[in-house]
């Protein structure tokens, strides 16, 4: 269903969004629900009613931009999109976000670096210092081993799109992906890529988002438009959405070419065979909020584990998205806890996801 | 001018509830002014108890100060049941959401009011048990709300409504006293059945803080049949034939012509264009007998020469029910506003009711979508209109539908309740004497008239 930011479309207060909004489910506070935010946005556009802007802003911040509400809204309303527009229009928003960044800059959040950089440019204060390096993961033993690569890549040129998390805090993922691509018969080329734009758009920083998107297209164009491979579902989702911004491309042919170039690393395994003899006791799949339509990671892993990979009955957000990491870190953690509850982990359970942001948050 | 709760009263509430569960600012109160009816009222404060003693203290204070109290959970009520009629305090029961006990020997569950109906269904399902009431909002709405409205749903035709599953309640009365009604037993004829009175009372008699619900064994399997006809008459004949043959389906849903057109406009193309009405029939039972029952149902339907006849067992059923789930979003595309009624008629009067509604739709020049649980005579009537231009005519249509239904020995509401949206029509169905009696009963529970005042009766 397409989402709407059209002011004429109003929330009908049916409450269907309540069962899907991670912020509401973690707090049980109706004032933080999508329907409450929709009503606030609609009331703000009514000149006869005055609300305290500061408080409206605080309530409006309580959104992880997961987009789950829009998938069930009979009106097709997307709170994340409406809030993005609201932030964009708000004259003090960048300063406000900047203040948050300054006060909470010690948080472990890879996208913080992305936003920080954008804000730095907005404020003309230069780049901020890079975020504190994140603690390494606890040692997880490798249980998938390649038996035989399908190396039918025909030495085709590929750009590996790392995404903010891998680029900033998990460079070993980039190294590993590059090795895998080579073993699959592709020729990875080094190209400097920027943020996919997703985080910046949801933070209401569309100018910075568009700048990143243009830079990415330029880098791809400069390398003769090769395959653009990513291991992060959310990045793939956002990269695929570039085609909605036709003006970024020279012509419709180039736009279509972009569309067919963006692909997941999992889609390149093809006939590669694996040894999974050291499979963990149980496996759970965390479905990222963005890009639920891009299921190649999940489908590949489920197939090679002979169905051992189990999804939760209803996908639950990890709590990473939006600006909530900046505005309300405690709530973000509460949402993560709900997410972990949904996995019903036993001893030896391993949780797998296709989004690098979700991986860090979980 | 905005009415606010004076600082002494605010201070008192702050002694009972922590800061995050005690709201006073208009920005936070905004969403609590309305429910799915979109009628709106003045809220002075919102409080969110996590335990019974907070409700007791609140009610004692409210009763002493004569402040109206409006219970609420997720506010999916379409009749305005949660909306304040006089400025007052909203009590949100969302944080009282625990399943306290499921007993697979006694076949009972004890729950708090904020539990989501679907969550209970999943929890008891894991033990091979079933809580049958399944209002369309079962994934969203709470059991407390279901009891306030005596929610029905699709499977009510076979299993009955919420009232049939409410065994016992623990209630905080408007003066703060705690009372327990009913028992854990499945049978109980000792004294008046106050539980049945509470169920459907729209939160006007007491705040239910705990309820004991009856469970039944979960059927092993289910199968569904989607059947489409060229005329309304054929649909109604098939309903008569199904019941006449001694079958009692789990669900028997109807989708009328205007509703099918609205669904087709959204791109869902399960039905050929020639289909003007369709029925969705769900059967449940044992794995062994279900295929035989499904065959029997198809044998009953086939002589009526339907244009469409599809069946699905287990996972295949989902595809058939997709059309039913599409109704809400399809309706939203027809017109910006809707009046959602849920009239009910004796099953023999279904044809006259649906034909009559069609006539009203033509006369008034409005789209009126009809669908619903025809197995028990319950028709959802969605009058679609544009508030800016068609407000008067839409309410004229609503009254015309009400008059028609009552002339057919029907009732104004089968499961949504009266709330505020049907309050003006209440006199059409309920006599003055009955209303006086109802108000006297209310006064016994709530002499100060502070609990959800001005609703229903």
PDB file of N, CA and C in Angstrom, chain A residues 129-218:
ATOM      1  N   UNK A 129      33.856  14.744  15.619  1.00  0.00           N
ATOM      2  CA  UNK A 129      34.753  13.612  15.819  1.00  0.00           C
ATOM      3  C   UNK A 129      33.973  12.313  15.638  1.00  0.00           C
ATOM      4  N   UNK A 130      34.653  11.325  15.182  1.00  0.00           N
ATOM      5  CA  UNK A 130      33.950  10.071  14.897  1.00  0.00           C
ATOM      6  C   UNK A 130      33.410   9.470  16.201  1.00  0.00           C
ATOM      7  N   UNK A 131      32.400   8.676  16.065  1.00  0.00           N
ATOM      8  CA  UNK A 131      31.787   8.116  17.273  1.00  0.00           C
ATOM      9  C   UNK A 131      32.721   7.096  17.911  1.00  0.00           C
ATOM     10  N   UNK A 132      32.486   6.911  19.190  1.00  0.00           N
ATOM     11  CA  UNK A 132      33.321   5.968  19.925  1.00  0.00           C
ATOM     12  C   UNK A 132      33.229   4.583  19.270  1.00  0.00           C
ATOM     13  N   UNK A 133      34.348   3.947  19.176  1.00  0.00           N
ATOM     14  CA  UNK A 133      34.337   2.616  18.557  1.00  0.00           C
ATOM     15  C   UNK A 133      33.454   1.689  19.372  1.00  0.00           C
ATOM     16  N   UNK A 134      32.709   0.887  18.680  1.00  0.00           N
ATOM     17  CA  UNK A 134      31.798   0.020  19.416  1.00  0.00           C
ATOM     18  C   UNK A 134      32.497  -1.249  19.866  1.00  0.00           C
ATOM     19  N   UNK A 135      32.017  -1.769  20.985  1.00  0.00           N
ATOM     20  CA  UNK A 135      32.626  -2.983  21.540  1.00  0.00           C
ATOM     21  C   UNK A 135      32.475  -4.122  20.546  1.00  0.00           C
ATOM     22  N   UNK A 136      33.464  -5.002  20.467  1.00  0.00           N
ATOM     23  CA  UNK A 136      33.317  -6.119  19.531  1.00  0.00           C
ATOM     24  C   UNK A 136      32.230  -7.074  20.004  1.00  0.00           C
ATOM     25  N   UNK A 137      31.671  -7.799  19.061  1.00  0.00           N
ATOM     26  CA  UNK A 137      30.666  -8.804  19.411  1.00  0.00           C
ATOM     27  C   UNK A 137      31.282  -9.892  20.275  1.00  0.00           C
ATOM     28  N   UNK A 138      30.474 -10.514  21.136  1.00  0.00           N
ATOM     29  CA  UNK A 138      30.975 -11.709  21.787  1.00  0.00           C
ATOM     30  C   UNK A 138      31.285 -12.742  20.703  1.00  0.00           C
ATOM     31  N   UNK A 139      32.229 -13.589  20.964  1.00  0.00           N
ATOM     32  CA  UNK A 139      32.675 -14.538  19.931  1.00  0.00           C
ATOM     33  C   UNK A 139      31.538 -15.486  19.529  1.00  0.00           C
ATOM     34  N   UNK A 140      31.193 -15.443  18.286  1.00  0.00           N
ATOM     35  CA  UNK A 140      30.192 -16.380  17.765  1.00  0.00           C
ATOM     36  C   UNK A 140      30.919 -17.297  16.790  1.00  0.00           C
ATOM     37  N   UNK A 141      30.864 -18.586  17.061  1.00  0.00           N
ATOM     38  CA  UNK A 141      31.628 -19.478  16.196  1.00  0.00           C
ATOM     39  C   UNK A 141      30.943 -19.595  14.820  1.00  0.00           C
ATOM     40  N   UNK A 142      31.750 -19.725  13.825  1.00  0.00           N
ATOM     41  CA  UNK A 142      31.234 -19.818  12.464  1.00  0.00           C
ATOM     42  C   UNK A 142      30.610 -21.196  12.256  1.00  0.00           C
ATOM     43  N   UNK A 143      29.363 -21.225  11.849  1.00  0.00           N
ATOM     44  CA  UNK A 143      28.719 -22.533  11.652  1.00  0.00           C
ATOM     45  C   UNK A 143      28.286 -22.767  10.205  1.00  0.00           C
ATOM     46  N   UNK A 144      28.493 -21.743   9.366  1.00  0.00           N
ATOM     47  CA  UNK A 144      28.249 -21.974   7.937  1.00  0.00           C
ATOM     48  C   UNK A 144      29.608 -21.928   7.254  1.00  0.00           C
ATOM     49  N   UNK A 145      29.949 -23.000   6.555  1.00  0.00           N
ATOM     50  CA  UNK A 145      31.206 -22.980   5.813  1.00  0.00           C
ATOM     51  C   UNK A 145      30.900 -23.286   4.350  1.00  0.00           C
ATOM     52  N   UNK A 146      31.598 -22.591   3.487  1.00  0.00           N
ATOM     53  CA  UNK A 146      31.368 -22.834   2.062  1.00  0.00           C
ATOM     54  C   UNK A 146      32.067 -24.129   1.672  1.00  0.00           C
ATOM     55  N   UNK A 147      31.320 -25.022   1.056  1.00  0.00           N
ATOM     56  CA  UNK A 147      31.939 -26.249   0.525  1.00  0.00           C
ATOM     57  C   UNK A 147      32.476 -25.978  -0.881  1.00  0.00           C
ATOM     58  N   UNK A 148      31.618 -25.405  -1.700  1.00  0.00           N
ATOM     59  CA  UNK A 148      32.057 -25.109  -3.072  1.00  0.00           C
ATOM     60  C   UNK A 148      31.357 -23.837  -3.565  1.00  0.00           C
ATOM     61  N   UNK A 149      32.172 -22.886  -4.007  1.00  0.00           N
ATOM     62  CA  UNK A 149      31.603 -21.638  -4.521  1.00  0.00           C
ATOM     63  C   UNK A 149      31.046 -21.829  -5.918  1.00  0.00           C
ATOM     64  N   UNK A 150      29.938 -21.163  -6.190  1.00  0.00           N
ATOM     65  CA  UNK A 150      29.482 -21.026  -7.572  1.00  0.00           C
ATOM     66  C   UNK A 150      30.206 -19.788  -8.101  1.00  0.00           C
ATOM     67  N   UNK A 151      31.270 -19.992  -8.830  1.00  0.00           N
ATOM     68  CA  UNK A 151      32.085 -18.839  -9.245  1.00  0.00           C
ATOM     69  C   UNK A 151      31.743 -18.368 -10.657  1.00  0.00           C
ATOM     70  N   UNK A 152      30.406 -18.298 -10.891  1.00  0.00           N
ATOM     71  CA  UNK A 152      29.965 -17.940 -12.236  1.00  0.00           C
ATOM     72  C   UNK A 152      29.831 -16.425 -12.429  1.00  0.00           C
ATOM     73  N   UNK A 153      30.518 -15.675 -11.592  1.00  0.00           N
ATOM     74  CA  UNK A 153      30.415 -14.211 -11.692  1.00  0.00           C
ATOM     75  C   UNK A 153      31.022 -13.611 -12.940  1.00  0.00           C
ATOM     76  N   UNK A 154      31.719 -14.396 -13.721  1.00  0.00           N
ATOM     77  CA  UNK A 154      32.294 -13.978 -15.018  1.00  0.00           C
ATOM     78  C   UNK A 154      33.110 -12.689 -14.917  1.00  0.00           C
ATOM     79  N   UNK A 155      33.772 -12.528 -13.774  1.00  0.00           N
ATOM     80  CA  UNK A 155      34.624 -11.345 -13.538  1.00  0.00           C
ATOM     81  C   UNK A 155      33.887 -10.015 -13.733  1.00  0.00           C
ATOM     82  N   UNK A 156      32.570 -10.061 -13.539  1.00  0.00           N
ATOM     83  CA  UNK A 156      31.787  -8.824 -13.685  1.00  0.00           C
ATOM     84  C   UNK A 156      32.180  -7.857 -12.585  1.00  0.00           C
ATOM     85  N   UNK A 157      32.197  -6.573 -12.947  1.00  0.00           N
ATOM     86  CA  UNK A 157      32.533  -5.562 -11.952  1.00  0.00           C
ATOM     87  C   UNK A 157      31.372  -5.383 -10.976  1.00  0.00           C
ATOM     88  N   UNK A 158      31.680  -5.296  -9.697  1.00  0.00           N
ATOM     89  CA  UNK A 158      30.636  -5.015  -8.698  1.00  0.00           C
ATOM     90  C   UNK A 158      31.163  -3.962  -7.726  1.00  0.00           C
ATOM     91  N   UNK A 159      30.197  -3.158  -7.216  1.00  0.00           N
ATOM     92  CA  UNK A 159      30.541  -2.268  -6.099  1.00  0.00           C
ATOM     93  C   UNK A 159      29.876  -2.873  -4.870  1.00  0.00           C
ATOM     94  N   UNK A 160      30.657  -3.048  -3.816  1.00  0.00           N
ATOM     95  CA  UNK A 160      30.024  -3.487  -2.568  1.00  0.00           C
ATOM     96  C   UNK A 160      29.609  -2.243  -1.799  1.00  0.00           C
ATOM     97  N   UNK A 161      28.297  -2.138  -1.525  1.00  0.00           N
ATOM     98  CA  UNK A 161      27.782  -0.986  -0.775  1.00  0.00           C
ATOM     99  C   UNK A 161      27.779  -1.361   0.705  1.00  0.00           C
ATOM    100  N   UNK A 162      28.644  -0.772   1.502  1.00  0.00           N
ATOM    101  CA  UNK A 162      28.803  -1.259   2.871  1.00  0.00           C
ATOM    102  C   UNK A 162      27.699  -0.815   3.829  1.00  0.00           C
ATOM    103  N   UNK A 163      27.163   0.394   3.630  1.00  0.00           N
ATOM    104  CA  UNK A 163      26.222   0.946   4.612  1.00  0.00           C
ATOM    105  C   UNK A 163      26.995   1.540   5.783  1.00  0.00           C
ATOM    106  N   UNK A 164      26.304   2.387   6.554  1.00  0.00           N
ATOM    107  CA  UNK A 164      26.975   3.154   7.625  1.00  0.00           C
ATOM    108  C   UNK A 164      27.599   2.250   8.690  1.00  0.00           C
ATOM    109  N   UNK A 165      26.905   1.192   9.059  1.00  0.00           N
ATOM    110  CA  UNK A 165      27.393   0.354  10.159  1.00  0.00           C
ATOM    111  C   UNK A 165      28.705  -0.322   9.785  1.00  0.00           C
ATOM    112  N   UNK A 166      28.713  -1.001   8.637  1.00  0.00           N
ATOM    113  CA  UNK A 166      29.928  -1.700   8.229  1.00  0.00           C
ATOM    114  C   UNK A 166      31.059  -0.700   7.985  1.00  0.00           C
ATOM    115  N   UNK A 167      30.714   0.412   7.344  1.00  0.00           N
ATOM    116  CA  UNK A 167      31.720   1.398   6.986  1.00  0.00           C
ATOM    117  C   UNK A 167      32.373   1.994   8.244  1.00  0.00           C
ATOM    118  N   UNK A 168      31.541   2.294   9.237  1.00  0.00           N
ATOM    119  CA  UNK A 168      32.061   3.010  10.399  1.00  0.00           C
ATOM    120  C   UNK A 168      32.553   2.103  11.518  1.00  0.00           C
ATOM    121  N   UNK A 169      31.821   1.042  11.771  1.00  0.00           N
ATOM    122  CA  UNK A 169      32.180   0.266  12.971  1.00  0.00           C
ATOM    123  C   UNK A 169      32.428  -1.222  12.740  1.00  0.00           C
ATOM    124  N   UNK A 170      32.152  -1.726  11.558  1.00  0.00           N
ATOM    125  CA  UNK A 170      32.394  -3.148  11.308  1.00  0.00           C
ATOM    126  C   UNK A 170      33.157  -3.331   9.992  1.00  0.00           C
ATOM    127  N   UNK A 171      34.354  -2.750   9.895  1.00  0.00           N
ATOM    128  CA  UNK A 171      35.084  -2.853   8.617  1.00  0.00           C
ATOM    129  C   UNK A 171      35.381  -4.293   8.225  1.00  0.00           C
ATOM    130  N   UNK A 172      35.395  -5.204   9.220  1.00  0.00           N
ATOM    131  CA  UNK A 172      35.674  -6.607   8.883  1.00  0.00           C
ATOM    132  C   UNK A 172      34.567  -7.204   8.014  1.00  0.00           C
ATOM    133  N   UNK A 173      33.353  -6.652   8.123  1.00  0.00           N
ATOM    134  CA  UNK A 173      32.269  -7.138   7.257  1.00  0.00           C
ATOM    135  C   UNK A 173      32.577  -6.795   5.801  1.00  0.00           C
ATOM    136  N   UNK A 174      33.152  -5.622   5.593  1.00  0.00           N
ATOM    137  CA  UNK A 174      33.467  -5.199   4.218  1.00  0.00           C
ATOM    138  C   UNK A 174      34.560  -6.106   3.645  1.00  0.00           C
ATOM    139  N   UNK A 175      35.568  -6.379   4.492  1.00  0.00           N
ATOM    140  CA  UNK A 175      36.665  -7.250   4.018  1.00  0.00           C
ATOM    141  C   UNK A 175      36.117  -8.627   3.635  1.00  0.00           C
ATOM    142  N   UNK A 176      35.270  -9.161   4.520  1.00  0.00           N
ATOM    143  CA  UNK A 176      34.735 -10.508   4.271  1.00  0.00           C
ATOM    144  C   UNK A 176      33.862 -10.528   3.014  1.00  0.00           C
ATOM    145  N   UNK A 177      33.019  -9.512   2.873  1.00  0.00           N
ATOM    146  CA  UNK A 177      32.140  -9.462   1.693  1.00  0.00           C
ATOM    147  C   UNK A 177      32.970  -9.394   0.411  1.00  0.00           C
ATOM    148  N   UNK A 178      34.068  -8.637   0.472  1.00  0.00           N
ATOM    149  CA  UNK A 178      34.917  -8.497  -0.715  1.00  0.00           C
ATOM    150  C   UNK A 178      35.518  -9.852  -1.093  1.00  0.00           C
ATOM    151  N   UNK A 179      35.968 -10.598  -0.080  1.00  0.00           N
ATOM    152  CA  UNK A 179      36.532 -11.938  -0.343  1.00  0.00           C
ATOM    153  C   UNK A 179      35.465 -12.847  -0.945  1.00  0.00           C
ATOM    154  N   UNK A 180      34.270 -12.802  -0.368  1.00  0.00           N
ATOM    155  CA  UNK A 180      33.185 -13.656  -0.876  1.00  0.00           C
ATOM    156  C   UNK A 180      32.881 -13.322  -2.327  1.00  0.00           C
ATOM    157  N   UNK A 181      32.802 -12.033  -2.620  1.00  0.00           N
ATOM    158  CA  UNK A 181      32.486 -11.626  -4.001  1.00  0.00           C
ATOM    159  C   UNK A 181      33.546 -12.141  -4.966  1.00  0.00           C
ATOM    160  N   UNK A 182      34.824 -12.063  -4.550  1.00  0.00           N
ATOM    161  CA  UNK A 182      35.897 -12.560  -5.417  1.00  0.00           C
ATOM    162  C   UNK A 182      35.735 -14.063  -5.640  1.00  0.00           C
ATOM    163  N   UNK A 183      35.463 -14.786  -4.545  1.00  0.00           N
ATOM    164  CA  UNK A 183      35.294 -16.241  -4.651  1.00  0.00           C
ATOM    165  C   UNK A 183      34.087 -16.627  -5.505  1.00  0.00           C
ATOM    166  N   UNK A 184      33.116 -15.732  -5.576  1.00  0.00           N
ATOM    167  CA  UNK A 184      31.939 -15.994  -6.416  1.00  0.00           C
ATOM    168  C   UNK A 184      32.193 -15.611  -7.876  1.00  0.00           C
ATOM    169  N   UNK A 185      33.410 -15.179  -8.142  1.00  0.00           N
ATOM    170  CA  UNK A 185      33.797 -14.903  -9.519  1.00  0.00           C
ATOM    171  C   UNK A 185      33.584 -13.463  -9.962  1.00  0.00           C
ATOM    172  N   UNK A 186      33.290 -12.574  -9.028  1.00  0.00           N
ATOM    173  CA  UNK A 186      33.073 -11.164  -9.393  1.00  0.00           C
ATOM    174  C   UNK A 186      34.365 -10.371  -9.186  1.00  0.00           C
ATOM    175  N   UNK A 187      34.355  -9.156  -9.747  1.00  0.00           N
ATOM    176  CA  UNK A 187      35.525  -8.281  -9.597  1.00  0.00           C
ATOM    177  C   UNK A 187      35.128  -7.028  -8.812  1.00  0.00           C
ATOM    178  N   UNK A 188      35.228  -7.110  -7.477  1.00  0.00           N
ATOM    179  CA  UNK A 188      34.829  -5.929  -6.686  1.00  0.00           C
ATOM    180  C   UNK A 188      35.754  -4.741  -6.929  1.00  0.00           C
ATOM    181  N   UNK A 189      35.129  -3.576  -7.098  1.00  0.00           N
ATOM    182  CA  UNK A 189      35.959  -2.380  -7.278  1.00  0.00           C
ATOM    183  C   UNK A 189      35.709  -1.430  -6.115  1.00  0.00           C
ATOM    184  N   UNK A 190      36.742  -0.717  -5.745  1.00  0.00           N
ATOM    185  CA  UNK A 190      36.608   0.191  -4.605  1.00  0.00           C
ATOM    186  C   UNK A 190      35.999   1.495  -5.074  1.00  0.00           C
ATOM    187  N   UNK A 191      34.928   1.897  -4.477  1.00  0.00           N
ATOM    188  CA  UNK A 191      34.276   3.163  -4.801  1.00  0.00           C
ATOM    189  C   UNK A 191      33.776   3.748  -3.488  1.00  0.00           C
ATOM    190  N   UNK A 192      33.995   5.003  -3.261  1.00  0.00           N
ATOM    191  CA  UNK A 192      33.562   5.618  -2.006  1.00  0.00           C
ATOM    192  C   UNK A 192      32.038   5.837  -2.060  1.00  0.00           C
ATOM    193  N   UNK A 193      31.352   5.196  -1.148  1.00  0.00           N
ATOM    194  CA  UNK A 193      29.900   5.335  -1.131  1.00  0.00           C
ATOM    195  C   UNK A 193      29.466   6.064   0.148  1.00  0.00           C
ATOM    196  N   UNK A 194      28.375   6.811   0.007  1.00  0.00           N
ATOM    197  CA  UNK A 194      27.851   7.572   1.153  1.00  0.00           C
ATOM    198  C   UNK A 194      26.691   6.800   1.792  1.00  0.00           C
ATOM    199  N   UNK A 195      26.040   7.445   2.773  1.00  0.00           N
ATOM    200  CA  UNK A 195      24.850   6.855   3.417  1.00  0.00           C
ATOM    201  C   UNK A 195      23.786   6.587   2.345  1.00  0.00           C
ATOM    202  N   UNK A 196      23.031   5.511   2.500  1.00  0.00           N
ATOM    203  CA  UNK A 196      21.983   5.207   1.520  1.00  0.00           C
ATOM    204  C   UNK A 196      20.886   6.271   1.525  1.00  0.00           C
ATOM    205  N   UNK A 197      20.782   7.028   2.597  1.00  0.00           N
ATOM    206  CA  UNK A 197      19.810   8.127   2.670  1.00  0.00           C
ATOM    207  C   UNK A 197      18.663   7.863   3.623  1.00  0.00           C
ATOM    208  N   UNK A 198      18.428   6.607   3.956  1.00  0.00           N
ATOM    209  CA  UNK A 198      17.265   6.250   4.775  1.00  0.00           C
ATOM    210  C   UNK A 198      17.241   6.959   6.121  1.00  0.00           C
ATOM    211  N   UNK A 199      18.344   6.885   6.847  1.00  0.00           N
ATOM    212  CA  UNK A 199      18.392   7.489   8.176  1.00  0.00           C
ATOM    213  C   UNK A 199      18.215   8.998   8.097  1.00  0.00           C
ATOM    214  N   UNK A 200      18.850   9.589   7.102  1.00  0.00           N
ATOM    215  CA  UNK A 200      18.781  11.048   6.983  1.00  0.00           C
ATOM    216  C   UNK A 200      17.365  11.508   6.638  1.00  0.00           C
ATOM    217  N   UNK A 201      16.694  10.758   5.762  1.00  0.00           N
ATOM    218  CA  UNK A 201      15.327  11.133   5.389  1.00  0.00           C
ATOM    219  C   UNK A 201      14.403  11.062   6.582  1.00  0.00           C
ATOM    220  N   UNK A 202      14.510   9.982   7.362  1.00  0.00           N
ATOM    221  CA  UNK A 202      13.597   9.850   8.495  1.00  0.00           C
ATOM    222  C   UNK A 202      13.925  10.858   9.588  1.00  0.00           C
ATOM    223  N   UNK A 203      15.160  11.356   9.604  1.00  0.00           N
ATOM    224  CA  UNK A 203      15.504  12.382  10.588  1.00  0.00           C
ATOM    225  C   UNK A 203      15.049  13.769  10.127  1.00  0.00           C
ATOM    226  N   UNK A 204      14.470  13.849   8.921  1.00  0.00           N
ATOM    227  CA  UNK A 204      14.003  15.140   8.425  1.00  0.00           C
ATOM    228  C   UNK A 204      15.122  15.946   7.783  1.00  0.00           C
ATOM    229  N   UNK A 205      16.199  15.282   7.383  1.00  0.00           N
ATOM    230  CA  UNK A 205      17.337  15.986   6.774  1.00  0.00           C
ATOM    231  C   UNK A 205      17.396  15.625   5.288  1.00  0.00           C
ATOM    232  N   UNK A 206      16.334  16.013   4.567  1.00  0.00           N
ATOM    233  CA  UNK A 206      16.234  15.541   3.185  1.00  0.00           C
ATOM    234  C   UNK A 206      17.315  16.125   2.281  1.00  0.00           C
ATOM    235  N   UNK A 207      17.781  17.360   2.581  1.00  0.00           N
ATOM    236  CA  UNK A 207      18.830  17.943   1.718  1.00  0.00           C
ATOM    237  C   UNK A 207      20.086  17.082   1.781  1.00  0.00           C
ATOM    238  N   UNK A 208      20.448  16.687   3.001  1.00  0.00           N
ATOM    239  CA  UNK A 208      21.635  15.847   3.174  1.00  0.00           C
ATOM    240  C   UNK A 208      21.414  14.472   2.547  1.00  0.00           C
ATOM    241  N   UNK A 209      20.178  13.957   2.694  1.00  0.00           N
ATOM    242  CA  UNK A 209      19.875  12.647   2.121  1.00  0.00           C
ATOM    243  C   UNK A 209      20.059  12.680   0.602  1.00  0.00           C
ATOM    244  N   UNK A 210      19.501  13.719  -0.013  1.00  0.00           N
ATOM    245  CA  UNK A 210      19.593  13.821  -1.472  1.00  0.00           C
ATOM    246  C   UNK A 210      21.046  13.990  -1.922  1.00  0.00           C
ATOM    247  N   UNK A 211      21.831  14.677  -1.110  1.00  0.00           N
ATOM    248  CA  UNK A 211      23.244  14.861  -1.450  1.00  0.00           C
ATOM    249  C   UNK A 211      23.951  13.493  -1.461  1.00  0.00           C
ATOM    250  N   UNK A 212      23.666  12.688  -0.427  1.00  0.00           N
ATOM    251  CA  UNK A 212      24.247  11.345  -0.360  1.00  0.00           C
ATOM    252  C   UNK A 212      23.802  10.498  -1.538  1.00  0.00           C
ATOM    253  N   UNK A 213      22.512  10.590  -1.844  1.00  0.00           N
ATOM    254  CA  UNK A 213      21.969   9.767  -2.927  1.00  0.00           C
ATOM    255  C   UNK A 213      22.630  10.132  -4.258  1.00  0.00           C
ATOM    256  N   UNK A 214      22.776  11.430  -4.482  1.00  0.00           N
ATOM    257  CA  UNK A 214      23.429  11.879  -5.733  1.00  0.00           C
ATOM    258  C   UNK A 214      24.858  11.367  -5.798  1.00  0.00           C
ATOM    259  N   UNK A 215      25.556  11.456  -4.669  1.00  0.00           N
ATOM    260  CA  UNK A 215      26.962  11.014  -4.637  1.00  0.00           C
ATOM    261  C   UNK A 215      27.057   9.518  -4.940  1.00  0.00           C
ATOM    262  N   UNK A 216      26.118   8.747  -4.413  1.00  0.00           N
ATOM    263  CA  UNK A 216      26.126   7.302  -4.655  1.00  0.00           C
ATOM    264  C   UNK A 216      25.876   6.984  -6.134  1.00  0.00           C
ATOM    265  N   UNK A 217      24.917   7.698  -6.700  1.00  0.00           N
ATOM    266  CA  UNK A 217      24.615   7.469  -8.121  1.00  0.00           C
ATOM    267  C   UNK A 217      25.830   7.863  -8.976  1.00  0.00           C
ATOM    268  N   UNK A 218      26.458   8.965  -8.602  1.00  0.00           N
ATOM    269  CA  UNK A 218      27.633   9.448  -9.353  1.00  0.00           C
ATOM    270  C   UNK A 218      28.764   8.409  -9.284  1.00  0.00           C
TER     271      UNK A 218
END
